[in-house]
Amino acid sequence: MLFADALRALNAWCEAHPEHSPVFILINAKNSTLPGTRPTLPFTATALDSIDLEIRTHLGMKKNITPDLVRGEFTHLEAAVLAGNWPLLEAMKGNFLFVLDEIEEKIDRYLRIKPVLKVAVLFVNKKEKIPRAVF
Protein backbone atom coordinates (compact mmCIF):
# COMPACT_ATOMS: atom_id res chain seq x y z
CA MET A 1 0.00 0.00 0.00
CA LEU A 2 1.29 3.43 -0.91
CA PHE A 3 1.03 6.48 1.34
CA ALA A 4 -1.51 7.96 -1.11
CA ASP A 5 -3.67 4.83 -0.74
CA ALA A 6 -3.60 5.16 3.05
CA LEU A 7 -4.58 8.83 2.81
CA ARG A 8 -7.48 7.99 0.47
CA ALA A 9 -8.63 5.34 2.97
CA LEU A 10 -8.43 7.92 5.79
CA ASN A 11 -10.43 10.37 3.70
CA ALA A 12 -13.14 7.77 3.01
CA TRP A 13 -13.30 6.86 6.70
CA CYS A 14 -13.50 10.54 7.64
CA GLU A 15 -16.36 11.11 5.19
CA ALA A 16 -18.23 8.20 6.81
CA HIS A 17 -17.49 9.52 10.33
CA PRO A 18 -17.45 13.33 10.03
CA GLU A 19 -17.74 13.94 13.79
CA HIS A 20 -14.70 11.87 14.74
CA SER A 21 -12.27 13.24 17.29
CA PRO A 22 -9.02 14.60 15.84
CA VAL A 23 -6.71 11.81 14.78
CA PHE A 24 -2.98 12.26 15.38
CA ILE A 25 -0.82 10.52 12.79
CA LEU A 26 2.89 10.16 13.46
CA ILE A 27 5.01 9.76 10.36
CA ASN A 28 8.29 7.95 10.66
CA ALA A 29 9.98 8.15 7.27
CA LYS A 30 11.93 4.90 7.10
CA ASN A 31 15.00 4.63 4.91
CA SER A 32 15.25 0.84 4.97
CA THR A 33 13.22 -1.58 2.90
CA LEU A 34 11.30 -4.29 4.72
CA PRO A 35 11.00 -7.76 3.19
CA GLY A 36 8.07 -7.96 0.77
CA THR A 37 7.73 -4.18 0.37
CA ARG A 38 8.68 -1.72 -2.31
CA PRO A 39 12.19 -0.26 -2.17
CA THR A 40 12.35 3.00 -0.25
CA LEU A 41 13.82 6.21 -1.56
CA PRO A 42 16.08 8.42 0.57
CA PHE A 43 14.18 11.07 2.51
CA THR A 44 15.81 14.22 1.23
CA ALA A 45 14.31 17.61 2.14
CA THR A 46 12.32 17.53 -1.11
CA ALA A 47 11.07 14.02 -0.40
CA LEU A 48 9.98 15.06 3.09
CA ASP A 49 8.19 18.07 1.61
CA SER A 50 6.40 15.71 -0.79
CA ILE A 51 4.66 14.22 2.26
CA ASP A 52 2.92 17.59 2.65
CA LEU A 53 1.92 17.49 -1.01
CA GLU A 54 0.47 13.98 -0.70
CA ILE A 55 -1.58 14.98 2.33
CA ARG A 56 -2.84 18.14 0.61
CA THR A 57 -3.71 16.16 -2.52
CA HIS A 58 -5.51 13.23 -0.90
CA LEU A 59 -7.04 14.81 2.22
CA GLY A 60 -7.22 18.48 1.38
CA MET A 61 -6.43 21.21 3.86
CA LYS A 62 -9.88 21.56 5.40
CA LYS A 63 -9.38 18.30 7.30
CA ASN A 64 -6.00 19.14 8.80
CA ILE A 65 -4.85 20.86 11.94
CA THR A 66 -1.74 22.67 10.70
CA PRO A 67 1.06 24.68 12.30
CA ASP A 68 -0.40 27.85 10.72
CA LEU A 69 -3.79 27.15 12.30
CA VAL A 70 -2.23 26.77 15.75
CA ARG A 71 0.19 29.68 15.31
CA GLY A 72 -2.53 32.12 14.33
CA GLU A 73 -1.21 35.66 14.76
CA PHE A 74 1.75 34.60 16.90
CA THR A 75 5.28 34.70 15.52
CA HIS A 76 6.21 31.22 16.76
CA LEU A 77 4.31 28.02 17.48
CA GLU A 78 5.74 27.73 20.97
CA ALA A 79 4.42 31.19 21.90
CA ALA A 80 1.01 30.35 20.45
CA VAL A 81 0.75 27.14 22.43
CA LEU A 82 1.95 28.73 25.67
CA ALA A 83 -0.74 31.38 25.16
CA GLY A 84 -3.41 28.68 24.80
CA ASN A 85 -3.87 29.05 21.05
CA TRP A 86 -4.59 25.36 20.37
CA PRO A 87 -7.99 25.14 18.67
CA LEU A 88 -10.85 23.81 20.76
CA LEU A 89 -11.61 20.10 20.47
CA GLU A 90 -15.19 20.68 19.37
CA ALA A 91 -14.03 22.85 16.47
CA MET A 92 -11.51 20.23 15.32
CA LYS A 93 -13.84 17.26 14.98
CA GLY A 94 -13.34 15.55 11.65
CA ASN A 95 -9.68 16.64 11.40
CA PHE A 96 -6.24 15.07 11.34
CA LEU A 97 -2.93 16.27 12.76
CA PHE A 98 0.28 14.95 11.20
CA VAL A 99 3.62 14.89 13.00
CA LEU A 100 7.01 14.14 11.49
CA ASP A 101 8.22 11.86 14.27
CA GLU A 102 11.83 11.47 13.28
CA ILE A 103 15.44 11.87 14.27
CA GLU A 104 16.79 15.41 14.46
CA GLU A 105 18.63 15.08 11.15
CA LYS A 106 15.43 14.36 9.16
CA ILE A 107 13.43 16.98 11.03
CA ASP A 108 16.12 19.54 10.27
CA ARG A 109 15.94 18.59 6.57
CA TYR A 110 12.20 19.32 6.59
CA LEU A 111 12.78 22.58 8.46
CA ARG A 112 15.28 23.73 5.83
CA ILE A 113 12.33 23.89 3.41
CA LYS A 114 9.80 25.13 5.99
CA PRO A 115 11.95 26.96 8.58
CA VAL A 116 9.09 28.27 10.75
CA LEU A 117 6.55 25.71 9.51
CA LYS A 118 4.62 28.29 7.50
CA VAL A 119 2.38 26.63 4.92
CA ALA A 120 3.40 23.27 6.40
CA VAL A 121 1.17 20.30 7.00
CA LEU A 122 3.49 18.50 9.39
CA PHE A 123 4.29 19.41 12.95
CA VAL A 124 7.73 18.28 14.12
CA ASN A 125 8.84 16.75 17.38
CA LYS A 126 11.43 19.20 18.66
CA LYS A 127 12.59 19.69 22.22
CA GLU A 128 10.98 22.27 24.48
CA LYS A 129 12.19 25.88 24.36
CA ILE A 130 12.53 25.79 20.56
CA PRO A 131 10.19 28.28 18.83
CA ARG A 132 8.91 25.65 16.36
CA ALA A 133 8.20 23.16 19.15
CA VAL A 134 4.67 22.25 20.12
CA PHE A 135 4.78 18.49 20.14
mmCIF file of C-alpha atoms in Angstrom:
data_model
loop_
_atom_site.group_PDB
_atom_site.id
_atom_site.type_symbol
_atom_site.label_atom_id
_atom_site.label_comp_id
_atom_site.label_asym_id
_atom_site.label_seq_id
_atom_site.Cartn_x
_atom_site.Cartn_y
_atom_site.Cartn_z
ATOM 1 C CA MET A 1 0.000 0.000 0.000
ATOM 2 C CA LEU A 2 1.291 3.434 -0.907
ATOM 3 C CA PHE A 3 1.026 6.483 1.343
ATOM 4 C CA ALA A 4 -1.507 7.962 -1.106
ATOM 5 C CA ASP A 5 -3.674 4.834 -0.740
ATOM 6 C CA ALA A 6 -3.597 5.155 3.046
ATOM 7 C CA LEU A 7 -4.579 8.832 2.809
ATOM 8 C CA ARG A 8 -7.482 7.993 0.475
ATOM 9 C CA ALA A 9 -8.635 5.344 2.971
ATOM 10 C CA LEU A 10 -8.426 7.915 5.789
ATOM 11 C CA ASN A 11 -10.433 10.366 3.703
ATOM 12 C CA ALA A 12 -13.144 7.770 3.007
ATOM 13 C CA TRP A 13 -13.298 6.859 6.696
ATOM 14 C CA CYS A 14 -13.497 10.537 7.643
ATOM 15 C CA GLU A 15 -16.357 11.107 5.194
ATOM 16 C CA ALA A 16 -18.231 8.204 6.809
ATOM 17 C CA HIS A 17 -17.493 9.517 10.333
ATOM 18 C CA PRO A 18 -17.455 13.329 10.028
ATOM 19 C CA GLU A 19 -17.742 13.943 13.785
ATOM 20 C CA HIS A 20 -14.696 11.868 14.740
ATOM 21 C CA SER A 21 -12.265 13.237 17.294
ATOM 22 C CA PRO A 22 -9.025 14.599 15.843
ATOM 23 C CA VAL A 23 -6.712 11.811 14.783
ATOM 24 C CA PHE A 24 -2.979 12.263 15.377
ATOM 25 C CA ILE A 25 -0.824 10.523 12.787
ATOM 26 C CA LEU A 26 2.889 10.155 13.462
ATOM 27 C CA ILE A 27 5.011 9.764 10.362
ATOM 28 C CA ASN A 28 8.288 7.946 10.663
ATOM 29 C CA ALA A 29 9.984 8.149 7.267
ATOM 30 C CA LYS A 30 11.928 4.898 7.100
ATOM 31 C CA ASN A 31 14.995 4.626 4.912
ATOM 32 C CA SER A 32 15.246 0.844 4.972
ATOM 33 C CA THR A 33 13.217 -1.583 2.896
ATOM 34 C CA LEU A 34 11.297 -4.290 4.724
ATOM 35 C CA PRO A 35 10.998 -7.764 3.189
ATOM 36 C CA GLY A 36 8.071 -7.962 0.775
ATOM 37 C CA THR A 37 7.731 -4.178 0.374
ATOM 38 C CA ARG A 38 8.678 -1.719 -2.309
ATOM 39 C CA PRO A 39 12.193 -0.264 -2.168
ATOM 40 C CA THR A 40 12.352 2.999 -0.248
ATOM 41 C CA LEU A 41 13.821 6.213 -1.558
ATOM 42 C CA PRO A 42 16.077 8.424 0.566
ATOM 43 C CA PHE A 43 14.177 11.067 2.511
ATOM 44 C CA THR A 44 15.807 14.224 1.234
ATOM 45 C CA ALA A 45 14.314 17.615 2.136
ATOM 46 C CA THR A 46 12.320 17.534 -1.106
ATOM 47 C CA ALA A 47 11.066 14.017 -0.403
ATOM 48 C CA LEU A 48 9.975 15.064 3.091
ATOM 49 C CA ASP A 49 8.187 18.067 1.615
ATOM 50 C CA SER A 50 6.397 15.712 -0.787
ATOM 51 C CA ILE A 51 4.660 14.220 2.260
ATOM 52 C CA ASP A 52 2.924 17.591 2.648
ATOM 53 C CA LEU A 53 1.915 17.489 -1.012
ATOM 54 C CA GLU A 54 0.475 13.982 -0.704
ATOM 55 C CA ILE A 55 -1.577 14.977 2.333
ATOM 56 C CA ARG A 56 -2.843 18.142 0.608
ATOM 57 C CA THR A 57 -3.711 16.159 -2.517
ATOM 58 C CA HIS A 58 -5.510 13.235 -0.899
ATOM 59 C CA LEU A 59 -7.041 14.807 2.222
ATOM 60 C CA GLY A 60 -7.221 18.482 1.375
ATOM 61 C CA MET A 61 -6.425 21.211 3.859
ATOM 62 C CA LYS A 62 -9.880 21.559 5.400
ATOM 63 C CA LYS A 63 -9.381 18.298 7.304
ATOM 64 C CA ASN A 64 -5.997 19.144 8.804
ATOM 65 C CA ILE A 65 -4.850 20.857 11.943
ATOM 66 C CA THR A 66 -1.739 22.670 10.702
ATOM 67 C CA PRO A 67 1.056 24.680 12.302
ATOM 68 C CA ASP A 68 -0.401 27.855 10.716
ATOM 69 C CA LEU A 69 -3.789 27.154 12.301
ATOM 70 C CA VAL A 70 -2.234 26.767 15.746
ATOM 71 C CA ARG A 71 0.190 29.684 15.306
ATOM 72 C CA GLY A 72 -2.533 32.121 14.327
ATOM 73 C CA GLU A 73 -1.212 35.663 14.757
ATOM 74 C CA PHE A 74 1.751 34.604 16.896
ATOM 75 C CA THR A 75 5.283 34.701 15.521
ATOM 76 C CA HIS A 76 6.211 31.220 16.760
ATOM 77 C CA LEU A 77 4.309 28.024 17.477
ATOM 78 C CA GLU A 78 5.736 27.728 20.969
ATOM 79 C CA ALA A 79 4.424 31.192 21.905
ATOM 80 C CA ALA A 80 1.009 30.347 20.453
ATOM 81 C CA VAL A 81 0.751 27.137 22.434
ATOM 82 C CA LEU A 82 1.946 28.731 25.665
ATOM 83 C CA ALA A 83 -0.745 31.384 25.161
ATOM 84 C CA GLY A 84 -3.408 28.677 24.803
ATOM 85 C CA ASN A 85 -3.875 29.052 21.052
ATOM 86 C CA TRP A 86 -4.587 25.358 20.373
ATOM 87 C CA PRO A 87 -7.990 25.141 18.672
ATOM 88 C CA LEU A 88 -10.852 23.806 20.756
ATOM 89 C CA LEU A 89 -11.606 20.101 20.472
ATOM 90 C CA GLU A 90 -15.194 20.685 19.366
ATOM 91 C CA ALA A 91 -14.032 22.848 16.466
ATOM 92 C CA MET A 92 -11.511 20.232 15.317
ATOM 93 C CA LYS A 93 -13.840 17.260 14.979
ATOM 94 C CA GLY A 94 -13.339 15.549 11.653
ATOM 95 C CA ASN A 95 -9.679 16.639 11.402
ATOM 96 C CA PHE A 96 -6.242 15.071 11.336
ATOM 97 C CA LEU A 97 -2.930 16.266 12.764
ATOM 98 C CA PHE A 98 0.275 14.947 11.200
ATOM 99 C CA VAL A 99 3.619 14.887 13.005
ATOM 100 C CA LEU A 100 7.006 14.142 11.488
ATOM 101 C CA ASP A 101 8.222 11.857 14.271
ATOM 102 C CA GLU A 102 11.827 11.468 13.278
ATOM 103 C CA ILE A 103 15.438 11.867 14.268
ATOM 104 C CA GLU A 104 16.792 15.413 14.457
ATOM 105 C CA GLU A 105 18.626 15.079 11.149
ATOM 106 C CA LYS A 106 15.434 14.361 9.164
ATOM 107 C CA ILE A 107 13.427 16.978 11.034
ATOM 108 C CA ASP A 108 16.124 19.541 10.275
ATOM 109 C CA ARG A 109 15.941 18.594 6.575
ATOM 110 C CA TYR A 110 12.204 19.321 6.593
ATOM 111 C CA LEU A 111 12.781 22.577 8.464
ATOM 112 C CA ARG A 112 15.277 23.728 5.833
ATOM 113 C CA ILE A 113 12.332 23.894 3.412
ATOM 114 C CA LYS A 114 9.804 25.127 5.992
ATOM 115 C CA PRO A 115 11.948 26.959 8.581
ATOM 116 C CA VAL A 116 9.095 28.266 10.746
ATOM 117 C CA LEU A 117 6.553 25.706 9.514
ATOM 118 C CA LYS A 118 4.619 28.292 7.497
ATOM 119 C CA VAL A 119 2.382 26.629 4.924
ATOM 120 C CA ALA A 120 3.396 23.269 6.400
ATOM 121 C CA VAL A 121 1.166 20.298 7.004
ATOM 122 C CA LEU A 122 3.493 18.496 9.391
ATOM 123 C CA PHE A 123 4.293 19.412 12.946
ATOM 124 C CA VAL A 124 7.726 18.278 14.121
ATOM 125 C CA ASN A 125 8.841 16.747 17.385
ATOM 126 C CA LYS A 126 11.427 19.202 18.656
ATOM 127 C CA LYS A 127 12.586 19.694 22.217
ATOM 128 C CA GLU A 128 10.981 22.272 24.475
ATOM 129 C CA LYS A 129 12.195 25.875 24.355
ATOM 130 C CA ILE A 130 12.529 25.794 20.556
ATOM 131 C CA PRO A 131 10.186 28.277 18.825
ATOM 132 C CA ARG A 132 8.908 25.646 16.365
ATOM 133 C CA ALA A 133 8.203 23.157 19.154
ATOM 134 C CA VAL A 134 4.675 22.253 20.116
ATOM 135 C CA PHE A 135 4.784 18.486 20.140
#
